[in-house]
């Protein structure tokens, strides 16, 4: 539904240039809620403003609903923008108009007749839970109610796409949850595609199907939330489930385990310790609800080097858990580096590697470790 290719935006002043977006490629599927995360200054808001061309990109293309926007005439672009709603961080309501008057603004601009406009405004206010506040003024509303007015206004022209620029960052946690629940309901009821800019990881956990991380104007990581959680090197996954970096004792194997759904209720740690008579040290753990499902990560240290723990690791995988060998402080460390295990292949003991890696099959790993020793 939304596609940016090579999107670059450079702001120029008399004495310098600032690159806000640097060759950004983004893909948002129809009907999904896509969250873009990043710190202040990462380029998130510039990106969302380039999607509807409120900011004209310096180079690159923007497609929405299969229509390439950057090459359209002014009149054709105005017509396409009516199919793209936008929700702002600070509501941007007109203080001189009541709630109904604010929601009616895009309908007035589009030339909708008075009777139809009145009917549409009432429908939208009912949709966002403000049916009894049509005659109230912004100063009389709470922050959450103001944002609901902003959402209703954004839906005035029956958009296919809804852009949300930090739509919950000015709200308290309880109100944030109610607005996120509303967006999720609207997606289901109206078939919206939602691109959501945020710096709050809880927003991604609550409603996003996919996410991207931005830094210095670039997308450094993106994918579905489920896929990101299964990547051992995912920074977004580590931010969703921060685990303390506790150093294990020498002669142990450190595992990082990802589990989801019914797996979160299984006592696999205690079962592992009893069945295989192995000492298990829990270095860190986190369990959260992501997209309506419980998901968690845990870092364990098993007593003994990797070769000693092939069978226990196999048992964990048989339970449907994703198990990644993070570190072997035994035989591999003694040879000058960590055990680096490559997905689908044998461990690489010739060079130091990223500590977040994916183990190969136990038999292959043992053979390679013995050969190196």
CSV table of C-alpha atoms in Angstrom, one decimal:
chain,number,residue,atom,x,y,z
A,1,UNK,CA,0.0,0.0,0.0
A,2,UNK,CA,2.9,2.4,0.8
A,3,UNK,CA,6.3,2.2,-0.9
A,4,UNK,CA,9.2,4.6,-0.7
A,5,UNK,CA,12.2,4.0,-2.9
A,6,UNK,CA,15.5,5.8,-2.4
A,7,UNK,CA,13.7,8.6,-0.5
A,8,UNK,CA,16.1,11.4,0.4
A,9,UNK,CA,15.3,14.8,2.0
A,10,UNK,CA,18.0,17.5,2.4
A,11,UNK,CA,17.3,20.7,4.2
A,12,UNK,CA,19.5,23.5,3.0
A,13,UNK,CA,20.3,26.8,4.7
A,14,UNK,CA,22.7,29.5,3.6
A,15,UNK,CA,25.7,27.9,5.3
A,16,UNK,CA,25.0,24.2,5.7
A,17,UNK,CA,23.0,21.2,4.6
A,18,UNK,CA,21.1,18.7,6.9
A,19,UNK,CA,20.2,15.3,5.5
A,20,UNK,CA,17.0,14.3,7.3
A,21,UNK,CA,16.3,11.2,5.1
A,22,UNK,CA,19.0,9.2,3.4
A,23,UNK,CA,18.0,6.7,0.8
A,24,UNK,CA,15.0,5.3,2.7
A,25,UNK,CA,13.3,2.2,1.3
A,26,UNK,CA,10.1,1.3,3.1
A,27,UNK,CA,7.3,-1.2,2.4
A,28,UNK,CA,3.9,-1.1,4.2
A,29,UNK,CA,1.5,-3.9,3.2
A,30,UNK,CA,-2.2,-3.2,2.7
A,31,UNK,CA,-4.2,-3.5,5.9
A,32,UNK,CA,-1.3,-3.6,8.4
A,33,UNK,CA,-0.2,-1.3,11.2
A,34,UNK,CA,3.4,-0.3,10.6
A,35,UNK,CA,5.4,1.4,13.4
A,36,UNK,CA,8.5,3.5,12.7
A,37,UNK,CA,10.7,3.9,15.8
A,38,UNK,CA,13.6,6.1,16.5
A,39,UNK,CA,15.0,8.8,18.7
A,40,UNK,CA,14.3,12.5,18.3
A,41,UNK,CA,16.1,13.7,15.1
A,42,UNK,CA,16.1,10.3,13.5
A,43,UNK,CA,14.0,11.5,10.6
A,44,UNK,CA,10.6,9.8,11.5
A,45,UNK,CA,8.4,12.9,11.2
A,46,UNK,CA,10.1,14.0,8.0
A,47,UNK,CA,9.5,10.5,6.6
A,48,UNK,CA,5.7,10.6,7.3
A,49,UNK,CA,5.4,14.1,5.9
A,50,UNK,CA,7.1,13.0,2.7
A,51,UNK,CA,4.7,10.1,2.4
A,52,UNK,CA,1.8,12.5,1.7
A,53,UNK,CA,4.2,15.1,0.2
A,54,UNK,CA,3.6,17.8,2.9
A,55,UNK,CA,7.4,17.8,2.5
A,56,UNK,CA,8.6,17.4,-1.1
A,57,UNK,CA,11.5,14.8,-1.1
A,58,UNK,CA,14.8,15.9,-2.6
A,59,UNK,CA,15.0,12.6,-4.5
A,60,UNK,CA,13.3,9.2,-4.6
A,61,UNK,CA,9.7,8.1,-5.1
A,62,UNK,CA,6.6,7.6,-3.0
A,63,UNK,CA,3.8,5.3,-4.0
A,64,UNK,CA,0.5,5.0,-2.1
A,65,UNK,CA,-2.1,2.5,-3.3
A,66,UNK,CA,0.0,1.9,-6.4
A,67,UNK,CA,0.0,5.6,-7.4
A,68,UNK,CA,3.4,7.3,-7.6
A,69,UNK,CA,2.8,10.7,-6.0
A,70,UNK,CA,6.0,12.6,-6.6
A,71,UNK,CA,5.3,13.0,-10.4
A,72,UNK,CA,1.6,14.1,-10.0
A,73,UNK,CA,0.3,17.5,-10.9
A,74,UNK,CA,-0.9,19.8,-8.1
A,75,UNK,CA,-4.6,19.0,-8.7
A,76,UNK,CA,-4.0,15.3,-9.0
A,77,UNK,CA,-1.9,15.4,-5.8
A,78,UNK,CA,-4.7,17.1,-3.9
A,79,UNK,CA,-7.1,14.4,-5.0
A,80,UNK,CA,-4.7,11.7,-3.8
A,81,UNK,CA,-4.2,13.4,-0.5
A,82,UNK,CA,-7.9,13.2,0.3
A,83,UNK,CA,-7.3,9.4,0.5
A,84,UNK,CA,-4.6,9.8,3.1
A,85,UNK,CA,-5.6,10.9,6.5
A,86,UNK,CA,-3.2,12.3,9.1
A,87,UNK,CA,-3.3,12.5,12.9
A,88,UNK,CA,-0.9,15.0,14.6
A,89,UNK,CA,0.9,14.8,17.9
A,90,UNK,CA,-0.6,18.1,19.3
A,91,UNK,CA,-4.1,17.6,17.8
A,92,UNK,CA,-4.0,20.8,15.7
A,93,UNK,CA,-7.7,21.7,16.5
A,94,UNK,CA,-9.3,25.1,15.7
A,95,UNK,CA,-10.1,26.6,19.1
A,96,UNK,CA,-12.8,28.8,17.6
A,97,UNK,CA,-14.8,25.8,16.3
A,98,UNK,CA,-16.6,23.2,18.3
A,99,UNK,CA,-16.0,19.4,17.9
A,100,UNK,CA,-18.4,19.0,15.0
A,101,UNK,CA,-16.9,22.1,13.3
A,102,UNK,CA,-13.4,20.7,13.5
A,103,UNK,CA,-14.4,17.3,12.1
A,104,UNK,CA,-16.2,19.0,9.3
A,105,UNK,CA,-13.2,20.9,8.0
A,106,UNK,CA,-11.9,18.4,5.4
A,107,UNK,CA,-15.5,17.9,4.2
A,108,UNK,CA,-15.9,21.6,3.7
A,109,UNK,CA,-12.7,21.7,1.7
A,110,UNK,CA,-13.9,18.8,-0.4
A,111,UNK,CA,-17.1,20.7,-1.2
A,112,UNK,CA,-19.5,18.2,0.6
A,113,UNK,CA,-23.0,19.6,1.0
A,114,UNK,CA,-24.3,20.8,4.3
A,115,UNK,CA,-26.8,18.0,4.9
A,116,UNK,CA,-24.3,15.2,3.9
A,117,UNK,CA,-21.6,16.9,6.0
A,118,UNK,CA,-23.8,17.0,9.1
A,119,UNK,CA,-24.6,13.3,8.6
A,120,UNK,CA,-21.0,12.3,8.1
A,121,UNK,CA,-19.8,14.3,11.1
A,122,UNK,CA,-22.3,12.5,13.4
A,123,UNK,CA,-21.2,9.2,12.0
A,124,UNK,CA,-17.6,9.9,12.6
A,125,UNK,CA,-18.1,11.2,16.1
A,126,UNK,CA,-20.0,8.0,16.9
A,127,UNK,CA,-17.2,6.0,15.5
A,128,UNK,CA,-14.6,7.5,17.8
A,129,UNK,CA,-16.8,7.5,20.9
A,130,UNK,CA,-17.6,11.2,21.0
A,131,UNK,CA,-21.3,11.2,19.9
A,132,UNK,CA,-22.3,13.4,22.9
A,133,UNK,CA,-19.6,16.0,22.5
A,134,UNK,CA,-20.4,17.6,19.1
A,135,UNK,CA,-21.0,21.0,20.6
A,136,UNK,CA,-18.1,21.1,23.0
A,137,UNK,CA,-15.0,23.2,22.3
A,138,UNK,CA,-11.4,22.0,22.4
A,139,UNK,CA,-10.7,23.8,25.6
A,140,UNK,CA,-13.4,21.7,27.3
A,141,UNK,CA,-11.9,18.4,26.2
A,142,UNK,CA,-9.3,16.1,27.7
A,143,UNK,CA,-6.1,15.2,25.8
A,144,UNK,CA,-7.6,11.8,24.8
A,145,UNK,CA,-10.8,13.4,23.6
A,146,UNK,CA,-8.9,16.0,21.5
A,147,UNK,CA,-7.0,13.2,19.8
A,148,UNK,CA,-10.3,11.4,19.1
A,149,UNK,CA,-11.5,14.5,17.4
A,150,UNK,CA,-8.2,14.6,15.4
A,151,UNK,CA,-8.8,11.0,14.3
A,152,UNK,CA,-12.4,11.6,13.3
A,153,UNK,CA,-11.3,14.6,11.2
A,154,UNK,CA,-8.6,12.5,9.6
A,155,UNK,CA,-11.3,10.0,8.5
A,156,UNK,CA,-13.5,12.6,7.0
A,157,UNK,CA,-12.7,11.7,3.3
A,158,UNK,CA,-12.8,7.9,3.8
A,159,UNK,CA,-9.0,7.5,3.5
A,160,UNK,CA,-7.3,4.2,2.6
A,161,UNK,CA,-4.2,5.2,4.6
A,162,UNK,CA,-3.9,6.8,8.0
A,163,UNK,CA,-0.7,8.5,9.0
A,164,UNK,CA,-0.1,9.0,12.7
A,165,UNK,CA,2.7,11.3,13.8
A,166,UNK,CA,3.5,10.6,17.5
A,167,UNK,CA,-0.3,10.4,18.0
A,168,UNK,CA,0.0,9.2,21.6
A,169,UNK,CA,3.2,10.9,22.9
A,170,UNK,CA,1.3,13.8,24.5
A,171,UNK,CA,-1.1,11.4,26.4
A,172,UNK,CA,-0.9,9.6,29.7
A,173,UNK,CA,-0.5,5.8,29.6
A,174,UNK,CA,-4.1,4.9,30.2
A,175,UNK,CA,-5.3,7.3,27.5
A,176,UNK,CA,-2.6,6.0,25.2
A,177,UNK,CA,-3.9,2.5,25.5
A,178,UNK,CA,-7.5,3.7,24.7
A,179,UNK,CA,-6.3,5.5,21.6
A,180,UNK,CA,-4.3,2.5,20.4
A,181,UNK,CA,-7.3,0.3,20.9
A,182,UNK,CA,-9.4,2.7,18.9
A,183,UNK,CA,-6.8,2.7,16.0
A,184,UNK,CA,-6.8,-1.1,16.0
A,185,UNK,CA,-10.6,-1.2,15.9
A,186,UNK,CA,-10.7,1.3,13.1
A,187,UNK,CA,-8.2,-0.7,11.1
A,188,UNK,CA,-10.5,-3.8,11.4
A,189,UNK,CA,-13.7,-1.9,10.7
A,190,UNK,CA,-12.6,0.4,7.9
A,191,UNK,CA,-9.8,-1.7,6.4
A,192,UNK,CA,-7.2,1.0,7.0
A,193,UNK,CA,-3.5,0.8,6.4
A,194,UNK,CA,-1.8,2.7,9.3
A,195,UNK,CA,1.7,4.1,9.3
A,196,UNK,CA,2.5,5.1,12.8
A,197,UNK,CA,5.5,7.2,14.0
A,198,UNK,CA,6.6,6.8,17.6
A,199,UNK,CA,9.5,6.7,20.0
A,200,UNK,CA,7.5,4.4,22.4
A,201,UNK,CA,8.3,0.7,22.3
A,202,UNK,CA,5.1,0.0,24.1
A,203,UNK,CA,3.1,1.3,21.0
A,204,UNK,CA,4.8,-1.3,18.8
A,205,UNK,CA,4.2,-4.1,21.3
A,206,UNK,CA,0.5,-3.2,21.6
A,207,UNK,CA,-0.7,-2.9,18.0
A,208,UNK,CA,2.0,-3.0,15.3
A,209,UNK,CA,2.2,-5.9,12.8
A,210,UNK,CA,5.5,-4.6,11.4
A,211,UNK,CA,8.1,-2.1,12.5
A,212,UNK,CA,11.2,-0.3,11.4
A,213,UNK,CA,14.0,1.4,13.3
A,214,UNK,CA,15.4,4.7,12.1
A,215,UNK,CA,18.8,6.3,12.9
A,216,UNK,CA,20.3,9.4,11.4
A,217,UNK,CA,17.8,9.4,8.5
A,218,UNK,CA,18.2,5.8,7.6
A,219,UNK,CA,16.1,2.7,8.2
A,220,UNK,CA,18.6,0.3,9.9
A,221,UNK,CA,16.2,-2.5,10.5
A,222,UNK,CA,12.7,-3.5,9.4
A,223,UNK,CA,10.3,-6.5,9.2
A,224,UNK,CA,7.2,-8.0,10.8
A,225,UNK,CA,7.3,-7.9,14.6
A,226,UNK,CA,7.1,-11.7,14.7
A,227,UNK,CA,10.1,-12.1,12.4
A,228,UNK,CA,12.1,-9.5,14.3
A,229,UNK,CA,11.6,-11.4,17.5
A,230,UNK,CA,13.1,-14.5,16.0
A,231,UNK,CA,16.2,-12.8,14.8
A,232,UNK,CA,19.0,-13.2,17.4
A,233,UNK,CA,20.7,-10.0,16.2
A,234,UNK,CA,17.6,-7.8,16.1
A,235,UNK,CA,18.1,-4.5,17.9
A,236,UNK,CA,14.3,-4.0,18.0
A,237,UNK,CA,13.8,-7.3,19.6
A,238,UNK,CA,16.5,-6.5,22.2
A,239,UNK,CA,14.8,-3.2,22.9
A,240,UNK,CA,11.4,-4.9,23.3
A,241,UNK,CA,12.8,-7.4,25.7
A,242,UNK,CA,15.9,-5.8,27.4
A,243,UNK,CA,17.9,-8.4,29.2
A,244,UNK,CA,20.7,-7.4,31.7
A,245,UNK,CA,24.2,-8.2,30.4
A,246,UNK,CA,25.2,-10.5,33.3
A,247,UNK,CA,28.6,-12.1,32.8
A,248,UNK,CA,28.4,-15.9,33.3
A,249,UNK,CA,31.0,-18.0,35.1
A,250,UNK,CA,33.8,-19.6,33.2
A,251,UNK,CA,33.0,-23.1,31.8
A,252,UNK,CA,29.4,-22.4,30.9
A,253,UNK,CA,27.2,-22.2,27.8
A,254,UNK,CA,24.9,-19.1,27.5
A,255,UNK,CA,21.7,-19.5,25.6
A,256,UNK,CA,19.1,-16.9,24.5
A,257,UNK,CA,15.6,-18.4,24.3
A,258,UNK,CA,12.6,-16.9,22.5
A,259,UNK,CA,9.2,-18.3,23.3
A,260,UNK,CA,5.6,-17.2,22.4
A,261,UNK,CA,2.0,-18.1,23.0
A,262,UNK,CA,1.3,-21.3,25.0
A,263,UNK,CA,5.1,-21.8,25.4
A,264,UNK,CA,5.2,-19.0,27.9
A,265,UNK,CA,3.3,-21.1,30.4
A,266,UNK,CA,5.6,-24.2,30.2
A,267,UNK,CA,8.0,-24.9,33.1
A,268,UNK,CA,10.8,-25.8,30.7
A,269,UNK,CA,13.6,-24.5,32.9
A,270,UNK,CA,12.7,-26.7,35.9
A,271,UNK,CA,12.0,-29.6,33.6
A,272,UNK,CA,15.4,-29.2,31.9
A,273,UNK,CA,17.2,-29.1,35.3
A,274,UNK,CA,15.5,-32.2,36.6
A,275,UNK,CA,15.6,-34.3,33.5
A,276,UNK,CA,19.2,-33.7,32.6
A,277,UNK,CA,20.6,-33.0,36.0
A,278,UNK,CA,22.2,-29.7,34.8
A,279,UNK,CA,22.6,-26.5,36.7
A,280,UNK,CA,20.7,-23.6,35.1
A,281,UNK,CA,21.4,-20.0,35.9
A,282,UNK,CA,18.8,-17.5,34.7
A,283,UNK,CA,20.7,-14.4,33.7
A,284,UNK,CA,17.7,-12.4,32.6
A,285,UNK,CA,14.1,-12.7,31.4
A,286,UNK,CA,11.3,-10.6,30.0
A,287,UNK,CA,7.7,-11.5,29.0
A,288,UNK,CA,5.4,-9.1,27.2
A,289,UNK,CA,2.1,-9.1,25.3
A,290,UNK,CA,2.9,-8.3,21.6
A,291,UNK,CA,0.0,-8.1,19.1
A,292,UNK,CA,-2.3,-9.8,21.6
A,293,UNK,CA,0.1,-12.8,22.1
A,294,UNK,CA,2.5,-13.3,25.0
A,295,UNK,CA,6.1,-13.3,23.9
A,296,UNK,CA,9.3,-13.5,25.9
A,297,UNK,CA,13.0,-13.9,25.9
A,298,UNK,CA,15.3,-15.5,28.4
A,299,UNK,CA,19.0,-15.7,28.8
A,300,UNK,CA,20.3,-18.9,30.5
A,301,UNK,CA,23.7,-20.2,31.5
A,302,UNK,CA,24.1,-24.0,31.5
A,303,UNK,CA,26.9,-25.5,33.5
A,304,UNK,CA,29.5,-27.0,31.2
A,305,UNK,CA,30.8,-26.2,27.7
A,306,UNK,CA,28.8,-26.5,24.5
A,307,UNK,CA,29.8,-30.1,23.9
A,308,UNK,CA,28.4,-31.0,27.3
A,309,UNK,CA,25.0,-29.4,26.6
A,310,UNK,CA,24.1,-30.6,23.1
A,311,UNK,CA,21.4,-32.9,24.4
A,312,UNK,CA,19.8,-30.3,26.8
A,313,UNK,CA,19.8,-27.8,24.0
A,314,UNK,CA,18.1,-30.3,21.7
A,315,UNK,CA,15.4,-30.9,24.3
A,316,UNK,CA,14.6,-27.1,24.5
A,317,UNK,CA,14.3,-27.0,20.7
A,318,UNK,CA,12.0,-30.0,20.8
A,319,UNK,CA,9.6,-28.0,23.0
A,320,UNK,CA,9.2,-25.5,20.1
A,321,UNK,CA,11.5,-22.9,21.6
A,322,UNK,CA,13.9,-20.9,19.5
A,323,UNK,CA,17.4,-21.4,21.1
A,324,UNK,CA,20.4,-19.4,20.2
A,325,UNK,CA,23.9,-20.0,21.6
A,326,UNK,CA,25.2,-16.6,22.7
A,327,UNK,CA,28.5,-17.6,24.2
A,328,UNK,CA,30.6,-20.7,25.1
A,329,UNK,CA,33.1,-19.7,27.9
A,330,UNK,CA,34.7,-23.0,27.8
A,331,UNK,CA,36.6,-24.7,24.9
A,332,UNK,CA,36.1,-22.0,22.3
A,333,UNK,CA,37.1,-19.2,24.7
A,334,UNK,CA,40.2,-21.0,25.6
A,335,UNK,CA,41.2,-20.9,21.9
A,336,UNK,CA,41.0,-17.1,21.8
A,337,UNK,CA,37.4,-16.4,20.9
A,338,UNK,CA,33.8,-17.1,21.4
A,339,UNK,CA,31.9,-19.9,19.8
A,340,UNK,CA,30.3,-18.3,16.7
A,341,UNK,CA,27.6,-20.5,15.3
A,342,UNK,CA,26.2,-19.7,11.9
A,343,UNK,CA,22.6,-20.5,11.0
A,344,UNK,CA,22.3,-23.7,9.0
A,345,UNK,CA,26.1,-24.5,9.2
A,346,UNK,CA,29.0,-25.4,11.4
A,347,UNK,CA,30.4,-23.1,14.1
A,348,UNK,CA,33.1,-20.7,13.0
A,349,UNK,CA,35.9,-20.7,15.5
A,350,UNK,CA,38.5,-18.9,13.3
A,351,UNK,CA,37.4,-15.4,14.1
A,352,UNK,CA,35.6,-13.5,16.9
A,353,UNK,CA,32.0,-12.9,16.1
A,354,UNK,CA,28.8,-11.1,17.1
A,355,UNK,CA,27.7,-12.6,20.4
A,356,UNK,CA,24.1,-12.9,19.2
A,357,UNK,CA,24.3,-15.9,16.8
A,358,UNK,CA,22.3,-18.9,15.8
A,359,UNK,CA,23.6,-22.4,16.6
A,360,UNK,CA,23.9,-25.2,14.0
A,361,UNK,CA,22.7,-28.7,14.5
A,362,UNK,CA,24.2,-30.3,17.7
A,363,UNK,CA,26.1,-33.0,15.9
A,364,UNK,CA,27.8,-30.5,13.5
A,365,UNK,CA,28.7,-28.2,16.3
A,366,UNK,CA,30.3,-30.9,18.4
A,367,UNK,CA,32.3,-32.2,15.5
A,368,UNK,CA,33.6,-28.7,14.6
A,369,UNK,CA,34.4,-27.9,18.2
A,370,UNK,CA,36.3,-31.1,18.7
A,371,UNK,CA,38.3,-30.6,15.5
A,372,UNK,CA,39.3,-27.1,16.6
A,373,UNK,CA,40.4,-28.4,20.0
